[in-house]
Amino acid sequence: MTSGNEVGGGSLLPGGPPLPFHVSVGGLTPAQAGHRHLAVYVGTVADRLQVRGDKGWRDTELSWTNEQDDNGEFVARVPLSQDGKVRTRIDLRLFVADQQNEYENNRPRASYDMVCAEIVQDGRDPAIHPTAAAARLRLPVDATHLTVTVPDILKAASGGPAVEWSVRVRNSAGERTRSGLRIAIYLTPGAKDASVQHVRWSIDRGGRWEDLTGRTYAETDVFALAPGASRTVRVRIALPVGPVPASSGGVGAVLWASVGAPWWPSGPDRPSGITIDPLSTNVLTHPAAG
């Protein structure tokens, strides 16, 4: 029995369109195939894996192979028998989530660009790691991802004028346009049991300031970023009159920013779900506390 795999062209773009590849299987009789499946190990931050059948692409379940710690892979099980016949070629395509905290020096970790496949008897769970004899495919990866920039600290006086906070999102020299993006801004208390219901804050909506006082959450409109392009969202905030609680260390409020898009891709030619986690954050402090 032999197995092999091959990339169908292109490169894997985290948070982008799927990368097609296929696995070829040989040497199985119909009887043998009826009692075996293909274990496909995905050593990356998998978002979605699909298998092509008679009715087009369909999702296949991905399970984590090691619940005890992070030293494992995602694995899918694909039957090797279809309508009583041996499946000698299995077409797959992989979507990968774009998660900023999974990168080192703006590039994916080296172990995150590998797919392995091996034949497993039914009734047996795939091992935590594929065997050394498993067919392996190193995926070509476009390491581009979104970057989010915010000020580290913004100082505002209690009862003083509004200060401005900005969030800059950039498609870092990517090869594809990022579409369907939105920026979410959160306002949270900066001290235990504090309230932000009376904090005056607003967001710039294309040159018009929209008052958000009394709210704790706002989203921008949906937008696209061409390769290398960026977008900046401005937020103004003013702390109410009153002493800053000593227990807060001078913190008056906290602003958070995240960038998101629909988690599931809408089609093979449109960039898929993008999440930036952990959220970018900024703390507002009283000058006297600095």
PDB file of C-alpha atoms in Angstrom:
ATOM      1  CA  MET A   1       0.000   0.000   0.000  1.00  0.00           C
ATOM      2  CA  THR A   2       1.350   3.413  -0.902  1.00  0.00           C
ATOM      3  CA  SER A   3       0.210   6.975  -0.451  1.00  0.00           C
ATOM      4  CA  GLY A   4       1.451  10.311  -1.733  1.00  0.00           C
ATOM      5  CA  ASN A   5       0.294  13.909  -1.853  1.00  0.00           C
ATOM      6  CA  GLU A   6       0.758  16.986  -3.994  1.00  0.00           C
ATOM      7  CA  VAL A   7      -0.090  20.688  -3.840  1.00  0.00           C
ATOM      8  CA  GLY A   8      -2.484  21.875  -6.520  1.00  0.00           C
ATOM      9  CA  GLY A   9      -0.702  25.180  -7.096  1.00  0.00           C
ATOM     10  CA  GLY A  10      -0.500  28.511  -5.308  1.00  0.00           C
ATOM     11  CA  SER A  11       0.463  29.159  -1.710  1.00  0.00           C
ATOM     12  CA  LEU A  12      -1.265  28.940   1.645  1.00  0.00           C
ATOM     13  CA  LEU A  13      -2.298  32.384   2.855  1.00  0.00           C
ATOM     14  CA  PRO A  14      -3.305  32.483   6.539  1.00  0.00           C
ATOM     15  CA  GLY A  15      -6.743  34.045   6.637  1.00  0.00           C
ATOM     16  CA  GLY A  16      -7.026  33.778   2.849  1.00  0.00           C
ATOM     17  CA  PRO A  17      -8.428  31.460   0.164  1.00  0.00           C
ATOM     18  CA  PRO A  18      -8.003  27.691   0.494  1.00  0.00           C
ATOM     19  CA  LEU A  19      -4.981  25.806  -0.781  1.00  0.00           C
ATOM     20  CA  PRO A  20      -5.917  22.652  -2.760  1.00  0.00           C
ATOM     21  CA  PHE A  21      -3.888  19.448  -2.565  1.00  0.00           C
ATOM     22  CA  HIS A  22      -4.555  15.768  -3.130  1.00  0.00           C
ATOM     23  CA  VAL A  23      -3.553  12.413  -1.686  1.00  0.00           C
ATOM     24  CA  SER A  24      -3.082   9.371  -3.941  1.00  0.00           C
ATOM     25  CA  VAL A  25      -3.612   5.868  -2.544  1.00  0.00           C
ATOM     26  CA  GLY A  26      -2.565   2.612  -4.238  1.00  0.00           C
ATOM     27  CA  GLY A  27      -2.307  -1.101  -3.536  1.00  0.00           C
ATOM     28  CA  LEU A  28      -5.638  -1.576  -1.745  1.00  0.00           C
ATOM     29  CA  THR A  29      -8.310  -4.088  -2.693  1.00  0.00           C
ATOM     30  CA  PRO A  30     -11.987  -3.056  -2.346  1.00  0.00           C
ATOM     31  CA  ALA A  31     -12.251  -5.324   0.707  1.00  0.00           C
ATOM     32  CA  GLN A  32      -9.227  -3.717   2.353  1.00  0.00           C
ATOM     33  CA  ALA A  33     -10.416  -0.195   1.568  1.00  0.00           C
ATOM     34  CA  GLY A  34     -13.750  -0.953   3.214  1.00  0.00           C
ATOM     35  CA  HIS A  35     -11.997  -1.366   6.566  1.00  0.00           C
ATOM     36  CA  ARG A  36      -9.556   1.517   6.357  1.00  0.00           C
ATOM     37  CA  HIS A  37      -9.534   5.282   6.275  1.00  0.00           C
ATOM     38  CA  LEU A  38      -7.018   7.986   5.518  1.00  0.00           C
ATOM     39  CA  ALA A  39      -5.793   9.986   8.517  1.00  0.00           C
ATOM     40  CA  VAL A  40      -4.870  13.497   7.359  1.00  0.00           C
ATOM     41  CA  TYR A  41      -2.765  15.383   9.920  1.00  0.00           C
ATOM     42  CA  VAL A  42      -2.674  19.167   9.668  1.00  0.00           C
ATOM     43  CA  GLY A  43       0.226  20.772  11.520  1.00  0.00           C
ATOM     44  CA  THR A  44      -1.042  24.331  11.307  1.00  0.00           C
ATOM     45  CA  VAL A  45      -3.697  26.617  12.769  1.00  0.00           C
ATOM     46  CA  ALA A  46      -6.450  24.925  10.798  1.00  0.00           C
ATOM     47  CA  ASP A  47      -9.650  26.842  10.175  1.00  0.00           C
ATOM     48  CA  ARG A  48     -11.386  24.418   7.845  1.00  0.00           C
ATOM     49  CA  LEU A  49     -10.558  21.300   5.801  1.00  0.00           C
ATOM     50  CA  GLN A  50     -12.767  20.193   2.927  1.00  0.00           C
ATOM     51  CA  VAL A  51     -12.923  16.988   0.868  1.00  0.00           C
ATOM     52  CA  ARG A  52     -14.294  16.924  -2.674  1.00  0.00           C
ATOM     53  CA  GLY A  53     -16.972  14.357  -3.427  1.00  0.00           C
ATOM     54  CA  ASP A  54     -19.593  13.728  -6.103  1.00  0.00           C
ATOM     55  CA  LYS A  55     -21.626  16.713  -4.880  1.00  0.00           C
ATOM     56  CA  GLY A  56     -18.749  19.151  -4.538  1.00  0.00           C
ATOM     57  CA  TRP A  57     -16.749  20.280  -1.539  1.00  0.00           C
ATOM     58  CA  ARG A  58     -17.839  19.407   1.972  1.00  0.00           C
ATOM     59  CA  ASP A  59     -16.378  20.045   5.397  1.00  0.00           C
ATOM     60  CA  THR A  60     -14.645  17.204   7.189  1.00  0.00           C
ATOM     61  CA  GLU A  61     -14.321  17.146  10.965  1.00  0.00           C
ATOM     62  CA  LEU A  62     -10.956  18.117  12.440  1.00  0.00           C
ATOM     63  CA  SER A  63     -10.038  16.746  15.868  1.00  0.00           C
ATOM     64  CA  TRP A  64      -7.108  17.629  18.112  1.00  0.00           C
ATOM     65  CA  THR A  65      -4.942  14.572  18.700  1.00  0.00           C
ATOM     66  CA  ASN A  66      -3.602  15.449  22.141  1.00  0.00           C
ATOM     67  CA  GLU A  67      -5.965  16.885  24.741  1.00  0.00           C
ATOM     68  CA  GLN A  68      -3.281  16.956  27.439  1.00  0.00           C
ATOM     69  CA  ASP A  69      -1.110  19.738  25.996  1.00  0.00           C
ATOM     70  CA  ASP A  70      -0.293  21.658  22.839  1.00  0.00           C
ATOM     71  CA  ASN A  71       2.029  18.993  21.427  1.00  0.00           C
ATOM     72  CA  GLY A  72      -0.304  17.552  18.837  1.00  0.00           C
ATOM     73  CA  GLU A  73      -1.929  18.067  15.450  1.00  0.00           C
ATOM     74  CA  PHE A  74      -5.363  18.426  13.962  1.00  0.00           C
ATOM     75  CA  VAL A  75      -6.464  15.223  12.222  1.00  0.00           C
ATOM     76  CA  ALA A  76      -9.303  14.321   9.836  1.00  0.00           C
ATOM     77  CA  ARG A  77     -10.497  10.825   8.897  1.00  0.00           C
ATOM     78  CA  VAL A  78     -11.500  10.199   5.285  1.00  0.00           C
ATOM     79  CA  PRO A  79     -13.034   6.821   4.213  1.00  0.00           C
ATOM     80  CA  LEU A  80     -11.042   5.010   1.537  1.00  0.00           C
ATOM     81  CA  SER A  81     -14.099   3.256   0.117  1.00  0.00           C
ATOM     82  CA  GLN A  82     -16.857   5.030  -1.784  1.00  0.00           C
ATOM     83  CA  ASP A  83     -19.819   3.119  -3.228  1.00  0.00           C
ATOM     84  CA  GLY A  84     -17.841  -0.098  -2.857  1.00  0.00           C
ATOM     85  CA  LYS A  85     -14.887   1.231  -4.859  1.00  0.00           C
ATOM     86  CA  VAL A  86     -11.381   2.179  -3.735  1.00  0.00           C
ATOM     87  CA  ARG A  87     -10.738   5.925  -3.627  1.00  0.00           C
ATOM     88  CA  THR A  88      -7.356   6.171  -5.310  1.00  0.00           C
ATOM     89  CA  ARG A  89      -7.254   9.989  -5.310  1.00  0.00           C
ATOM     90  CA  ILE A  90      -8.635  12.212  -2.555  1.00  0.00           C
ATOM     91  CA  ASP A  91      -8.863  15.928  -3.276  1.00  0.00           C
ATOM     92  CA  LEU A  92      -8.721  18.260  -0.298  1.00  0.00           C
ATOM     93  CA  ARG A  93      -8.420  21.967   0.337  1.00  0.00           C
ATOM     94  CA  LEU A  94      -7.270  23.724   3.486  1.00  0.00           C
ATOM     95  CA  PHE A  95      -8.290  27.049   4.986  1.00  0.00           C
ATOM     96  CA  VAL A  96      -6.033  28.445   7.701  1.00  0.00           C
ATOM     97  CA  ALA A  97      -7.021  31.064  10.272  1.00  0.00           C
ATOM     98  CA  ASP A  98      -4.984  34.252  10.482  1.00  0.00           C
ATOM     99  CA  GLN A  99      -4.096  34.578  14.156  1.00  0.00           C
ATOM    100  CA  GLN A 100      -1.433  37.114  14.961  1.00  0.00           C
ATOM    101  CA  ASN A 101      -0.202  35.362  18.113  1.00  0.00           C
ATOM    102  CA  GLU A 102       0.721  32.264  16.105  1.00  0.00           C
ATOM    103  CA  TYR A 103       3.567  34.076  14.350  1.00  0.00           C
ATOM    104  CA  GLU A 104       7.193  34.667  15.267  1.00  0.00           C
ATOM    105  CA  ASN A 105       9.042  37.552  13.607  1.00  0.00           C
ATOM    106  CA  ASN A 106       6.103  38.006  11.230  1.00  0.00           C
ATOM    107  CA  ARG A 107       6.452  34.478   9.843  1.00  0.00           C
ATOM    108  CA  PRO A 108       4.548  31.284  10.655  1.00  0.00           C
ATOM    109  CA  ARG A 109       6.319  28.863  12.933  1.00  0.00           C
ATOM    110  CA  ALA A 110       8.270  26.321  10.935  1.00  0.00           C
ATOM    111  CA  SER A 111       6.262  23.351  12.228  1.00  0.00           C
ATOM    112  CA  TYR A 112       3.027  24.929  11.005  1.00  0.00           C
ATOM    113  CA  ASP A 113       3.423  24.319   7.283  1.00  0.00           C
ATOM    114  CA  MET A 114       3.163  20.524   7.117  1.00  0.00           C
ATOM    115  CA  VAL A 115       0.410  18.095   6.138  1.00  0.00           C
ATOM    116  CA  CYS A 116       0.858  14.327   6.648  1.00  0.00           C
ATOM    117  CA  ALA A 117      -1.328  11.409   5.549  1.00  0.00           C
ATOM    118  CA  GLU A 118      -1.340   7.716   6.408  1.00  0.00           C
ATOM    119  CA  ILE A 119      -3.668   4.728   6.105  1.00  0.00           C
ATOM    120  CA  VAL A 120      -5.289   3.619   9.357  1.00  0.00           C
ATOM    121  CA  GLN A 121      -7.533   0.628  10.100  1.00  0.00           C
ATOM    122  CA  ASP A 122     -11.107   1.473  11.087  1.00  0.00           C
ATOM    123  CA  GLY A 123     -11.774   1.288  14.797  1.00  0.00           C
ATOM    124  CA  ARG A 124      -8.337   2.617  15.674  1.00  0.00           C
ATOM    125  CA  ASP A 125      -7.863   6.241  16.667  1.00  0.00           C
ATOM    126  CA  PRO A 126      -5.101   8.101  14.848  1.00  0.00           C
ATOM    127  CA  ALA A 127      -1.923   8.392  16.901  1.00  0.00           C
ATOM    128  CA  ILE A 128      -0.949  11.644  18.581  1.00  0.00           C
ATOM    129  CA  HIS A 129       1.682  12.049  15.866  1.00  0.00           C
ATOM    130  CA  PRO A 130       1.845  10.467  12.394  1.00  0.00           C
ATOM    131  CA  THR A 131       4.405   7.732  11.952  1.00  0.00           C
ATOM    132  CA  ALA A 132       7.766   8.428  10.385  1.00  0.00           C
ATOM    133  CA  ALA A 133       6.648   6.504   7.288  1.00  0.00           C
ATOM    134  CA  ALA A 134       3.614   8.791   6.701  1.00  0.00           C
ATOM    135  CA  ALA A 135       3.565  10.726   3.429  1.00  0.00           C
ATOM    136  CA  ARG A 136       4.422  14.369   4.101  1.00  0.00           C
ATOM    137  CA  LEU A 137       3.690  17.571   2.236  1.00  0.00           C
ATOM    138  CA  ARG A 138       5.341  20.880   3.052  1.00  0.00           C
ATOM    139  CA  LEU A 139       2.977  23.688   2.133  1.00  0.00           C
ATOM    140  CA  PRO A 140       4.223  26.876   0.444  1.00  0.00           C
ATOM    141  CA  VAL A 141       3.166  29.643   2.841  1.00  0.00           C
ATOM    142  CA  ASP A 142       2.630  33.345   2.238  1.00  0.00           C
ATOM    143  CA  ALA A 143       3.397  34.639   5.725  1.00  0.00           C
ATOM    144  CA  THR A 144       1.548  37.915   5.274  1.00  0.00           C
ATOM    145  CA  HIS A 145      -0.890  38.880   7.981  1.00  0.00           C
ATOM    146  CA  LEU A 146      -2.639  41.947   9.334  1.00  0.00           C
ATOM    147  CA  THR A 147      -0.898  44.182  11.840  1.00  0.00           C
ATOM    148  CA  VAL A 148      -2.723  46.352  14.372  1.00  0.00           C
ATOM    149  CA  THR A 149      -1.079  49.400  15.959  1.00  0.00           C
ATOM    150  CA  VAL A 150      -2.375  51.459  18.903  1.00  0.00           C
ATOM    151  CA  PRO A 151      -0.708  53.860  21.380  1.00  0.00           C
ATOM    152  CA  ASP A 152       0.714  52.163  24.457  1.00  0.00           C
ATOM    153  CA  ILE A 153      -0.523  54.757  26.973  1.00  0.00           C
ATOM    154  CA  LEU A 154      -2.820  57.735  26.536  1.00  0.00           C
ATOM    155  CA  LYS A 155      -3.106  60.283  29.362  1.00  0.00           C
ATOM    156  CA  ALA A 156      -6.348  62.106  30.087  1.00  0.00           C
ATOM    157  CA  ALA A 157      -7.136  64.481  32.971  1.00  0.00           C
ATOM    158  CA  SER A 158     -10.295  63.929  35.003  1.00  0.00           C
ATOM    159  CA  GLY A 159     -12.807  66.512  33.824  1.00  0.00           C
ATOM    160  CA  GLY A 160     -10.336  67.690  31.170  1.00  0.00           C
ATOM    161  CA  PRO A 161     -10.627  67.917  27.387  1.00  0.00           C
ATOM    162  CA  ALA A 162     -11.045  64.874  25.194  1.00  0.00           C
ATOM    163  CA  VAL A 163      -7.927  63.065  24.052  1.00  0.00           C
ATOM    164  CA  GLU A 164      -7.613  61.074  20.856  1.00  0.00           C
ATOM    165  CA  TRP A 165      -6.818  57.371  20.484  1.00  0.00           C
ATOM    166  CA  SER A 166      -6.259  55.724  17.115  1.00  0.00           C
ATOM    167  CA  VAL A 167      -6.198  52.193  15.758  1.00  0.00           C
ATOM    168  CA  ARG A 168      -4.211  51.495  12.586  1.00  0.00           C
ATOM    169  CA  VAL A 169      -4.762  48.251  10.685  1.00  0.00           C
ATOM    170  CA  ARG A 170      -2.398  47.329   7.863  1.00  0.00           C
ATOM    171  CA  ASN A 171      -2.340  44.543   5.274  1.00  0.00           C
ATOM    172  CA  SER A 172       1.401  43.989   5.539  1.00  0.00           C
ATOM    173  CA  ALA A 173       2.538  43.810   1.914  1.00  0.00           C
ATOM    174  CA  GLY A 174       0.301  40.860   1.172  1.00  0.00           C
ATOM    175  CA  GLU A 175      -0.343  39.300  -2.194  1.00  0.00           C
ATOM    176  CA  ARG A 176      -4.127  39.375  -1.819  1.00  0.00           C
ATOM    177  CA  THR A 177      -6.720  41.950  -0.874  1.00  0.00           C
ATOM    178  CA  ARG A 178      -8.204  41.519   2.579  1.00  0.00           C
ATOM    179  CA  SER A 179     -11.937  42.091   2.390  1.00  0.00           C
ATOM    180  CA  GLY A 180     -14.872  42.070   4.768  1.00  0.00           C
ATOM    181  CA  LEU A 181     -12.817  43.503   7.657  1.00  0.00           C
ATOM    182  CA  ARG A 182     -14.229  45.462  10.564  1.00  0.00           C
ATOM    183  CA  ILE A 183     -12.639  47.079  13.601  1.00  0.00           C
ATOM    184  CA  ALA A 184     -14.333  46.629  16.972  1.00  0.00           C
ATOM    185  CA  ILE A 185     -13.656  49.077  19.822  1.00  0.00           C
ATOM    186  CA  TYR A 186     -14.479  48.269  23.454  1.00  0.00           C
ATOM    187  CA  LEU A 187     -14.536  50.612  26.459  1.00  0.00           C
ATOM    188  CA  THR A 188     -14.134  48.910  29.832  1.00  0.00           C
ATOM    189  CA  PRO A 189     -13.614  50.078  33.420  1.00  0.00           C
ATOM    190  CA  GLY A 190     -10.011  50.664  34.407  1.00  0.00           C
ATOM    191  CA  ALA A 191     -10.615  50.029  38.105  1.00  0.00           C
ATOM    192  CA  LYS A 192     -12.485  47.321  39.967  1.00  0.00           C
ATOM    193  CA  ASP A 193     -16.240  47.995  40.192  1.00  0.00           C
ATOM    194  CA  ALA A 194     -15.807  51.271  38.275  1.00  0.00           C
ATOM    195  CA  SER A 195     -18.336  52.356  35.674  1.00  0.00           C
ATOM    196  CA  VAL A 196     -17.793  53.805  32.211  1.00  0.00           C
ATOM    197  CA  GLN A 197     -21.440  54.658  31.581  1.00  0.00           C
ATOM    198  CA  HIS A 198     -20.740  58.387  31.987  1.00  0.00           C
ATOM    199  CA  VAL A 199     -17.428  58.486  30.150  1.00  0.00           C
ATOM    200  CA  ARG A 200     -17.761  60.693  27.071  1.00  0.00           C
ATOM    201  CA  TRP A 201     -16.332  59.024  23.986  1.00  0.00           C
ATOM    202  CA  SER A 202     -16.954  59.100  20.255  1.00  0.00           C
ATOM    203  CA  ILE A 203     -15.716  57.511  17.021  1.00  0.00           C
ATOM    204  CA  ASP A 204     -14.842  59.220  13.760  1.00  0.00           C
ATOM    205  CA  ARG A 205     -17.263  58.090  11.032  1.00  0.00           C
ATOM    206  CA  GLY A 206     -15.612  59.535   7.944  1.00  0.00           C
ATOM    207  CA  GLY A 207     -15.144  63.018   9.392  1.00  0.00           C
ATOM    208  CA  ARG A 208     -18.327  62.975  11.509  1.00  0.00           C
ATOM    209  CA  TRP A 209     -17.963  62.246  15.223  1.00  0.00           C
ATOM    210  CA  GLU A 210     -20.580  59.792  16.520  1.00  0.00           C
ATOM    211  CA  ASP A 211     -21.251  60.043  20.267  1.00  0.00           C
ATOM    212  CA  LEU A 212     -20.891  56.683  22.059  1.00  0.00           C
ATOM    213  CA  THR A 213     -21.513  57.867  25.635  1.00  0.00           C
ATOM    214  CA  GLY A 214     -23.436  55.220  27.557  1.00  0.00           C
ATOM    215  CA  ARG A 215     -22.246  52.454  25.243  1.00  0.00           C
ATOM    216  CA  THR A 216     -19.288  50.139  25.724  1.00  0.00           C
ATOM    217  CA  TYR A 217     -18.873  48.771  22.203  1.00  0.00           C
ATOM    218  CA  ALA A 218     -18.729  50.050  18.616  1.00  0.00           C
ATOM    219  CA  GLU A 219     -17.849  48.586  15.208  1.00  0.00           C
ATOM    220  CA  THR A 220     -16.669  50.274  12.047  1.00  0.00           C
ATOM    221  CA  ASP A 221     -18.222  49.708   8.683  1.00  0.00           C
ATOM    222  CA  VAL A 222     -16.950  46.758   6.639  1.00  0.00           C
ATOM    223  CA  PHE A 223     -13.933  47.598   4.497  1.00  0.00           C
ATOM    224  CA  ALA A 224     -11.209  46.037   2.337  1.00  0.00           C
ATOM    225  CA  LEU A 225      -7.435  46.485   2.462  1.00  0.00           C
ATOM    226  CA  ALA A 226      -5.343  46.129  -0.666  1.00  0.00           C
ATOM    227  CA  PRO A 227      -1.800  44.714  -0.304  1.00  0.00           C
ATOM    228  CA  GLY A 228       0.284  47.158   1.718  1.00  0.00           C
ATOM    229  CA  ALA A 229      -2.709  49.433   2.422  1.00  0.00           C
ATOM    230  CA  SER A 230      -3.839  50.549   5.875  1.00  0.00           C
ATOM    231  CA  ARG A 231      -6.792  52.132   7.622  1.00  0.00           C
ATOM    232  CA  THR A 232      -6.839  54.279  10.762  1.00  0.00           C
ATOM    233  CA  VAL A 233      -9.841  54.717  13.031  1.00  0.00           C
ATOM    234  CA  ARG A 234      -9.904  57.636  15.494  1.00  0.00           C
ATOM    235  CA  VAL A 235     -11.596  57.611  18.877  1.00  0.00           C
ATOM    236  CA  ARG A 236     -11.982  60.553  21.290  1.00  0.00           C
ATOM    237  CA  ILE A 237     -12.487  60.036  25.003  1.00  0.00           C
ATOM    238  CA  ALA A 238     -12.843  62.337  28.036  1.00  0.00           C
ATOM    239  CA  LEU A 239     -12.817  61.259  31.679  1.00  0.00           C
ATOM    240  CA  PRO A 240     -15.659  62.579  33.880  1.00  0.00           C
ATOM    241  CA  VAL A 241     -15.097  65.017  36.751  1.00  0.00           C
ATOM    242  CA  GLY A 242     -14.161  63.337  40.002  1.00  0.00           C
ATOM    243  CA  PRO A 243     -11.219  61.831  41.822  1.00  0.00           C
ATOM    244  CA  VAL A 244      -9.534  58.794  40.381  1.00  0.00           C
ATOM    245  CA  PRO A 245      -9.775  55.888  42.881  1.00  0.00           C
ATOM    246  CA  ALA A 246      -6.422  55.340  44.563  1.00  0.00           C
ATOM    247  CA  SER A 247      -6.896  51.593  44.237  1.00  0.00           C
ATOM    248  CA  SER A 248      -6.959  51.906  40.452  1.00  0.00           C
ATOM    249  CA  GLY A 249      -3.380  53.142  40.211  1.00  0.00           C
ATOM    250  CA  GLY A 250      -4.616  56.146  38.251  1.00  0.00           C
ATOM    251  CA  VAL A 251      -6.405  54.136  35.582  1.00  0.00           C
ATOM    252  CA  GLY A 252      -9.616  55.793  34.423  1.00  0.00           C
ATOM    253  CA  ALA A 253     -10.731  53.513  31.569  1.00  0.00           C
ATOM    254  CA  VAL A 254      -9.399  50.936  29.139  1.00  0.00           C
ATOM    255  CA  LEU A 255      -9.866  50.858  25.366  1.00  0.00           C
ATOM    256  CA  TRP A 256      -9.565  47.608  23.418  1.00  0.00           C
ATOM    257  CA  ALA A 257      -9.395  47.063  19.670  1.00  0.00           C
ATOM    258  CA  SER A 258      -9.839  43.940  17.572  1.00  0.00           C
ATOM    259  CA  VAL A 259     -10.091  43.219  13.870  1.00  0.00           C
ATOM    260  CA  GLY A 260     -12.479  40.559  12.638  1.00  0.00           C
ATOM    261  CA  ALA A 261     -14.292  39.112   9.671  1.00  0.00           C
ATOM    262  CA  PRO A 262     -16.748  36.224   9.178  1.00  0.00           C
ATOM    263  CA  TRP A 263     -15.114  33.110  10.598  1.00  0.00           C
ATOM    264  CA  TRP A 264     -16.097  30.856   7.700  1.00  0.00           C
ATOM    265  CA  PRO A 265     -15.045  31.698   4.151  1.00  0.00           C
ATOM    266  CA  SER A 266     -17.846  32.481   1.755  1.00  0.00           C
ATOM    267  CA  GLY A 267     -16.131  30.975  -1.272  1.00  0.00           C
ATOM    268  CA  PRO A 268     -12.838  29.616  -2.593  1.00  0.00           C
ATOM    269  CA  ASP A 269     -11.775  32.929  -4.153  1.00  0.00           C
ATOM    270  CA  ARG A 270     -12.567  35.239  -1.246  1.00  0.00           C
ATOM    271  CA  PRO A 271     -10.372  35.679   1.847  1.00  0.00           C
ATOM    272  CA  SER A 272     -11.677  33.717   4.800  1.00  0.00           C
ATOM    273  CA  GLY A 273     -12.199  34.430   8.465  1.00  0.00           C
ATOM    274  CA  ILE A 274      -9.638  36.603  10.227  1.00  0.00           C
ATOM    275  CA  THR A 275      -9.276  37.124  13.950  1.00  0.00           C
ATOM    276  CA  ILE A 276      -6.665  39.098  15.798  1.00  0.00           C
ATOM    277  CA  ASP A 277      -6.179  37.774  19.313  1.00  0.00           C
ATOM    278  CA  PRO A 278      -5.200  38.815  21.887  1.00  0.00           C
ATOM    279  CA  LEU A 279      -6.886  42.177  21.553  1.00  0.00           C
ATOM    280  CA  SER A 280      -4.787  45.299  21.283  1.00  0.00           C
ATOM    281  CA  THR A 281      -5.301  47.504  24.322  1.00  0.00           C
ATOM    282  CA  ASN A 282      -4.601  50.991  25.626  1.00  0.00           C
ATOM    283  CA  VAL A 283      -4.906  52.407  29.149  1.00  0.00           C
ATOM    284  CA  LEU A 284      -6.045  55.906  30.015  1.00  0.00           C
ATOM    285  CA  THR A 285      -4.336  57.408  33.090  1.00  0.00           C
ATOM    286  CA  HIS A 286      -4.506  60.579  35.150  1.00  0.00           C
ATOM    287  CA  PRO A 287      -1.371  62.701  34.594  1.00  0.00           C
ATOM    288  CA  ALA A 288      -0.781  62.879  38.325  1.00  0.00           C
ATOM    289  CA  ALA A 289      -0.469  59.124  38.426  1.00  0.00           C
ATOM    290  CA  GLY A 290       2.318  59.130  35.832  1.00  0.00           C
TER     291      GLY A 290
END
